[in-house]
Tab-separated table of C-alpha atoms and ligand atoms in Angstrom:
chain	number	residue	atom	x	y	z
A	267	MET	CA	-46.580	7.742	2.642
A	268	ALA	CA	-45.361	5.919	5.748
A	269	ILE	CA	-41.602	5.404	5.748
A	270	THR	CA	-40.448	1.908	6.677
A	271	VAL	CA	-37.113	0.151	7.017
A	272	ARG	CA	-37.581	-0.882	3.371
A	273	THR	CA	-37.835	2.787	2.313
A	274	LEU	CA	-34.463	3.571	3.905
A	275	GLN	CA	-32.912	0.481	2.295
A	276	LYS	CA	-34.285	1.575	-1.095
A	277	LEU	CA	-32.812	5.085	-0.617
A	278	LYS	CA	-29.407	3.530	0.090
A	279	ASN	CA	-29.679	1.208	-2.911
A	280	GLU	CA	-30.499	4.216	-5.122
A	281	HIS	CA	-27.603	6.255	-3.613
A	282	LYS	CA	-30.041	8.872	-2.273
A	283	LYS	CA	-28.912	10.388	1.030
A	284	PHE	CA	-31.531	10.818	3.760
A	285	ALA	CA	-31.816	12.914	6.929
A	286	THR	CA	-33.000	11.830	10.364
A	287	ILE	CA	-33.232	13.689	13.676
A	288	THR	CA	-34.051	13.191	17.349
A	289	ALA	CA	-37.307	14.411	18.908
A	290	TYR	CA	-38.826	13.939	22.321
A	291	ASP	CA	-42.338	15.389	22.046
A	292	ALA	CA	-45.371	15.492	19.733
A	293	THR	CA	-45.031	19.127	18.608
A	294	PHE	CA	-41.469	18.913	17.279
A	295	ALA	CA	-42.201	15.442	15.861
A	296	ARG	CA	-45.163	16.894	13.913
A	297	ILE	CA	-43.043	19.724	12.467
A	298	PHE	CA	-40.112	17.427	11.570
A	299	ASP	CA	-42.536	14.990	9.953
A	300	GLU	CA	-44.159	17.812	7.974
A	301	ALA	CA	-40.692	18.944	6.826
A	302	GLY	CA	-40.207	15.472	5.318
A	303	ILE	CA	-37.703	13.920	7.710
A	304	SER	CA	-37.165	10.199	7.010
A	305	ALA	CA	-36.874	8.971	10.601
A	306	ILE	CA	-37.177	10.336	14.124
A	307	LEU	CA	-35.127	8.911	16.983
A	308	VAL	CA	-36.262	9.143	20.576
A	309	GLY	CA	-32.658	9.197	21.705
A	310	ASP	CA	-31.341	8.607	25.171
A	311	SER	CA	-29.708	11.985	24.499
A	312	LEU	CA	-32.858	13.112	26.317
A	313	GLY	CA	-30.750	12.508	29.431
A	314	ASN	CA	-28.845	15.639	28.344
A	315	THR	CA	-31.354	17.658	26.332
A	316	ILE	CA	-34.516	17.123	28.403
A	317	GLN	CA	-33.284	16.001	31.821
A	318	GLY	CA	-30.193	18.250	31.921
A	319	GLY	CA	-27.812	15.446	32.912
A	320	SER	CA	-24.139	15.198	31.939
A	321	SER	CA	-24.542	11.742	30.331
A	322	THR	CA	-27.171	9.318	29.044
A	323	LEU	CA	-26.610	6.795	31.848
A	324	GLY	CA	-29.509	7.909	34.039
A	325	VAL	CA	-32.167	7.372	31.358
A	326	THR	CA	-34.634	4.510	31.928
A	327	THR	CA	-36.822	2.421	29.647
A	328	LYS	CA	-39.808	4.133	31.256
A	329	ASP	CA	-38.404	7.546	30.188
A	330	ILE	CA	-37.888	6.416	26.587
A	331	ALA	CA	-41.319	4.734	26.461
A	332	TYR	CA	-42.984	7.947	27.691
A	333	HIS	CA	-41.257	10.130	25.078
A	334	THR	CA	-41.831	7.514	22.353
A	335	LYS	CA	-45.547	7.699	23.050
A	336	CYS	CA	-45.409	11.517	22.833
A	337	VAL	CA	-43.455	11.474	19.559
A	338	ARG	CA	-45.683	8.790	18.041
A	339	ALA	CA	-48.648	11.145	18.560
A	340	GLY	CA	-46.992	13.754	16.299
A	341	ILE	CA	-45.881	11.495	13.433
A	342	LYS	CA	-47.705	10.782	10.188
A	343	ASN	CA	-44.981	9.348	7.953
A	344	ALA	CA	-41.542	9.241	9.558
A	345	LEU	CA	-40.058	5.982	10.833
A	346	LEU	CA	-39.885	6.038	14.644
A	347	ILE	CA	-36.743	4.636	16.285
A	348	ALA	CA	-36.462	4.361	20.081
A	349	ASP	CA	-33.203	4.046	21.992
A	350	MET	CA	-32.736	1.198	24.429
A	351	PRO	CA	-31.145	2.816	27.516
A	352	PHE	CA	-27.992	1.869	29.395
A	353	MET	CA	-28.147	-1.690	30.832
A	354	SER	CA	-31.659	-2.333	29.480
A	355	TYR	CA	-30.268	-4.943	27.044
A	356	ALA	CA	-27.440	-6.450	29.113
A	357	ASN	CA	-28.870	-9.915	28.429
A	358	VAL	CA	-31.260	-11.316	25.850
A	359	LYS	CA	-34.173	-11.660	28.273
A	360	ASP	CA	-33.978	-8.035	29.452
A	361	ALA	CA	-33.550	-6.858	25.871
A	362	CYS	CA	-36.756	-8.631	24.791
A	363	LYS	CA	-38.735	-7.384	27.811
A	364	ASN	CA	-37.607	-3.760	27.382
A	365	ALA	CA	-37.773	-3.645	23.572
A	366	TYR	CA	-41.352	-4.904	23.865
A	367	LYS	CA	-42.204	-1.894	26.073
A	368	LEU	CA	-40.772	0.506	23.472
A	369	MET	CA	-42.627	-1.183	20.614
A	370	GLN	CA	-45.841	-0.995	22.640
A	371	ALA	CA	-45.193	2.730	23.118
A	372	GLY	CA	-45.160	3.145	19.343
A	373	ALA	CA	-41.597	2.519	18.121
A	374	ASN	CA	-41.003	0.916	14.718
A	375	VAL	CA	-37.352	0.084	15.435
A	376	VAL	CA	-35.189	-0.089	18.577
A	377	LYS	CA	-31.560	1.060	18.707
A	378	LEU	CA	-28.798	-0.531	20.780
A	379	GLU	CA	-25.192	0.550	21.293
A	380	GLY	CA	-22.396	-1.969	20.819
A	381	GLY	CA	-20.662	-4.456	18.550
A	382	ALA	CA	-20.428	-8.173	17.927
A	383	HIS	CA	-21.244	-9.150	21.532
A	384	LEU	CA	-24.865	-8.067	20.792
A	385	CYS	CA	-25.382	-10.478	17.899
A	386	GLU	CA	-27.460	-13.031	19.820
A	387	THR	CA	-29.648	-10.250	21.253
A	388	ILE	CA	-30.180	-8.676	17.824
A	389	THR	CA	-31.062	-11.994	16.178
A	390	THR	CA	-33.551	-12.824	18.942
A	391	LEU	CA	-35.229	-9.406	18.728
A	392	VAL	CA	-35.527	-9.610	14.938
A	393	GLN	CA	-36.868	-13.176	15.118
A	394	ASN	CA	-39.535	-11.862	17.465
A	395	GLY	CA	-40.587	-9.095	15.056
A	396	ILE	CA	-38.555	-6.198	16.463
A	397	PRO	CA	-36.350	-4.405	13.903
A	398	VAL	CA	-32.977	-3.326	15.292
A	399	CYS	CA	-30.734	-0.343	14.539
A	400	GLY	CA	-27.121	-0.772	15.685
A	401	HIS	CA	-24.933	2.058	17.017
A	402	LEU	CA	-21.112	1.948	16.733
A	403	GLY	CA	-18.153	4.295	17.096
A	404	LEU	CA	-18.557	6.760	19.944
A	405	THR	CA	-21.335	5.023	21.871
A	406	PRO	CA	-22.195	7.478	24.689
A	407	GLN	CA	-23.390	4.731	27.070
A	408	SER	CA	-19.738	3.569	27.182
A	409	VAL	CA	-18.314	7.015	27.990
A	410	ASN	CA	-16.697	5.680	31.172
A	411	VAL	CA	-14.984	2.887	29.254
A	412	PHE	CA	-13.679	5.320	26.605
A	413	GLY	CA	-12.617	7.855	29.263
A	414	GLY	CA	-14.491	10.703	27.554
A	415	TYR	CA	-16.443	11.620	24.427
A	416	LEU	CA	-13.575	10.835	22.059
A	417	VAL	CA	-13.436	10.267	18.300
A	418	GLN	CA	-13.283	6.516	17.608
A	419	GLY	CA	-11.660	4.480	14.821
A	420	ARG	CA	-8.621	6.695	14.264
A	421	GLU	CA	-6.117	3.852	14.770
A	422	GLU	CA	-5.950	1.147	12.108
A	423	GLU	CA	-6.792	-1.617	14.575
A	424	GLN	CA	-9.807	0.290	15.975
A	425	ALA	CA	-11.027	1.000	12.436
A	426	LYS	CA	-10.730	-2.686	11.512
A	427	LYS	CA	-12.700	-3.657	14.620
A	428	LEU	CA	-15.426	-1.176	13.692
A	429	ILE	CA	-15.722	-2.686	10.207
A	430	ASP	CA	-15.860	-6.215	11.700
A	431	ASP	CA	-18.515	-5.109	14.227
A	432	CYS	CA	-20.578	-3.503	11.480
A	433	LEU	CA	-20.484	-6.696	9.410
A	434	ALA	CA	-21.392	-8.759	12.496
A	435	LEU	CA	-24.411	-6.554	13.306
A	436	GLU	CA	-25.602	-6.771	9.714
A	437	LYS	CA	-25.237	-10.566	9.734
A	438	ALA	CA	-27.146	-10.757	13.026
A	439	GLY	CA	-30.076	-8.939	11.402
A	440	ALA	CA	-29.668	-5.203	12.150
A	441	CYS	CA	-31.579	-3.236	9.494
A	442	MET	CA	-29.510	-0.025	9.837
A	443	ILE	CA	-26.510	1.172	11.836
A	444	VAL	CA	-25.730	4.585	13.371
A	445	VAL	CA	-22.014	5.456	13.447
A	446	GLU	CA	-20.919	8.318	15.681
A	447	CYS	CA	-17.735	10.430	15.732
A	448	ILE	CA	-15.477	8.502	13.407
A	449	PRO	CA	-13.170	9.712	10.602
A	450	LYS	CA	-14.917	10.628	7.355
A	451	ALA	CA	-12.971	7.978	5.399
A	452	LEU	CA	-14.170	5.282	7.784
A	453	GLY	CA	-17.793	6.460	7.459
A	454	LYS	CA	-17.428	6.084	3.694
A	455	ALA	CA	-15.764	2.665	3.991
A	456	LEU	CA	-18.516	1.353	6.299
A	457	SER	CA	-21.264	2.587	3.951
A	458	GLU	CA	-19.568	0.846	1.042
A	459	THR	CA	-18.907	-2.377	2.968
A	460	VAL	CA	-22.306	-3.239	4.449
A	461	HIS	CA	-25.598	-3.494	2.581
A	462	VAL	CA	-27.842	-1.926	5.241
A	463	PRO	CA	-28.028	1.889	5.602
A	464	ILE	CA	-25.253	3.566	7.603
A	465	ILE	CA	-26.456	6.721	9.377
A	466	GLY	CA	-23.672	9.062	10.451
A	467	ILE	CA	-23.272	11.714	13.124
A	468	GLY	CA	-19.811	13.259	13.071
A	469	ALA	CA	-18.903	10.659	10.417
A	470	GLY	CA	-18.591	12.800	7.278
A	471	ASN	CA	-20.956	13.266	4.341
A	472	GLU	CA	-20.397	9.936	2.634
A	473	THR	CA	-22.622	7.822	4.856
A	474	ASP	CA	-26.043	6.822	3.521
A	475	GLY	CA	-27.931	9.022	5.982
A	476	GLN	CA	-27.305	11.586	8.703
A	477	ILE	CA	-28.723	11.982	12.179
A	478	MET	CA	-28.683	15.115	14.346
A	479	VAL	CA	-29.770	15.846	17.884
A	480	MET	CA	-32.616	18.338	17.367
A	481	HIS	CA	-31.166	20.820	19.872
A	482	ASP	CA	-27.955	20.989	17.788
A	483	ALA	CA	-29.877	21.494	14.528
A	484	LEU	CA	-31.887	24.328	16.091
A	485	GLY	CA	-28.955	26.114	17.732
A	486	LEU	CA	-30.128	25.348	21.277
A	487	THR	CA	-26.993	23.546	22.517
A	488	ALA	CA	-24.768	25.631	24.807
A	489	LYS	CA	-21.475	24.231	23.489
A	490	PRO	CA	-22.305	22.623	20.133
A	491	PRO	CA	-19.921	19.886	18.928
A	492	LYS	CA	-17.941	20.656	15.750
A	493	PHE	CA	-19.969	18.190	13.670
A	494	THR	CA	-23.225	20.105	14.183
A	495	LYS	CA	-24.830	23.074	12.431
A	496	ASP	CA	-27.480	25.578	13.514
A	497	PHE	CA	-30.017	25.432	10.670
A	498	LEU	CA	-32.459	27.735	12.465
A	499	ALA	CA	-30.014	30.671	12.232
A	500	GLN	CA	-30.421	30.718	8.436
A	501	SER	CA	-34.109	29.871	8.341
A	502	GLY	CA	-36.143	31.869	10.811
A	503	ASN	CA	-38.563	29.075	11.721
A	504	VAL	CA	-38.292	25.434	12.752
A	505	LEU	CA	-40.085	23.978	9.716
A	506	ASP	CA	-37.782	25.746	7.240
A	507	ALA	CA	-34.721	24.910	9.347
A	508	ILE	CA	-35.435	21.192	9.100
A	509	ARG	CA	-36.277	21.492	5.385
A	510	LEU	CA	-32.848	23.120	4.921
A	511	TYR	CA	-31.167	20.333	6.929
A	512	ILE	CA	-32.861	17.701	4.730
A	513	LYS	CA	-31.845	19.555	1.548
A	514	GLU	CA	-28.211	19.943	2.614
A	515	VAL	CA	-27.979	16.256	3.536
A	516	SER	CA	-29.502	15.150	0.249
A	517	ASP	CA	-27.203	17.361	-1.868
A	518	GLY	CA	-24.137	16.416	0.241
A	519	SER	CA	-23.363	19.969	1.433
A	520	PHE	CA	-23.922	19.012	5.090
A	521	PRO	CA	-21.806	17.887	6.795
A	522	ASN	CA	-18.840	19.575	5.097
A	523	ASP	CA	-15.148	19.006	5.896
A	524	ALA	CA	-15.225	21.519	8.764
A	525	HIS	CA	-17.897	19.334	10.422
A	526	SER	CA	-15.890	16.123	9.877
A	527	PHE	CA	-12.967	14.264	11.447
A	528	ASN	CA	-10.049	13.333	9.216
B	224	LIG	O1	-29.359	9.446	21.792
B	224	LIG	C1	-29.188	9.986	20.693
B	224	LIG	O2	-29.663	11.092	20.417
B	224	LIG	C2	-28.377	9.277	19.716
B	224	LIG	C3	-27.912	10.045	18.526
B	224	LIG	C4	-26.802	10.945	18.907
B	224	LIG	C5	-27.534	9.170	17.403
B	224	LIG	O3	-28.069	8.139	19.898
């Protein structure tokens, strides 16, 4: 059955953890969908994984729309989220114009990186029928502001700001929020504080859902970050690898403490 934003909300309400993953083409999307993945993200991580760049900053709306169309062709049930690239939502008008392109390419939800300053944009998108996923913590489009790919929310003040941003995004109408590279305790606190699903990556195993970059889950990343795991190594084929990922997320065994920041 087709998974919608309501399905993910129901899973959170029932305390059932769910797994999501990135994909960029129809073949992997078909296999991930068959494995039972809840949502597929066409991430701007394609700037690294597909285009071979050192950041996500060179990715365009046209790139994401192209890969969204490819992924849509492989999906039967999974929810399809598309990333809005760097500077494609710098004002409300651009956000509407570019989100429209991604929805036309087949997205069910668009994802934007940033906190409370995006509230007006999020509310406008939602009012126009475009569901929004937020993204907080280590937001890779701001790598030059952070001065590197650094864990966020370690200081008390930073952690408080993250909680305030999360609440602001929820109030503005975001239907789910990705949190990246934050301490495990903060991932738990965010999941307990807001009502919408919190999807973690490098945020411990107490968030409502997990997301992985597919290249990390399949052992294809040259220098994998500590919060990732190669599920293909134990499985032998891609379908079983993703089934194992889903199982370990749902029983709480992935990510474990070695994959988490404390
Ligand atoms: O672009 C991406 O793949 C992402 C995930 C890391 C959450 O935003």
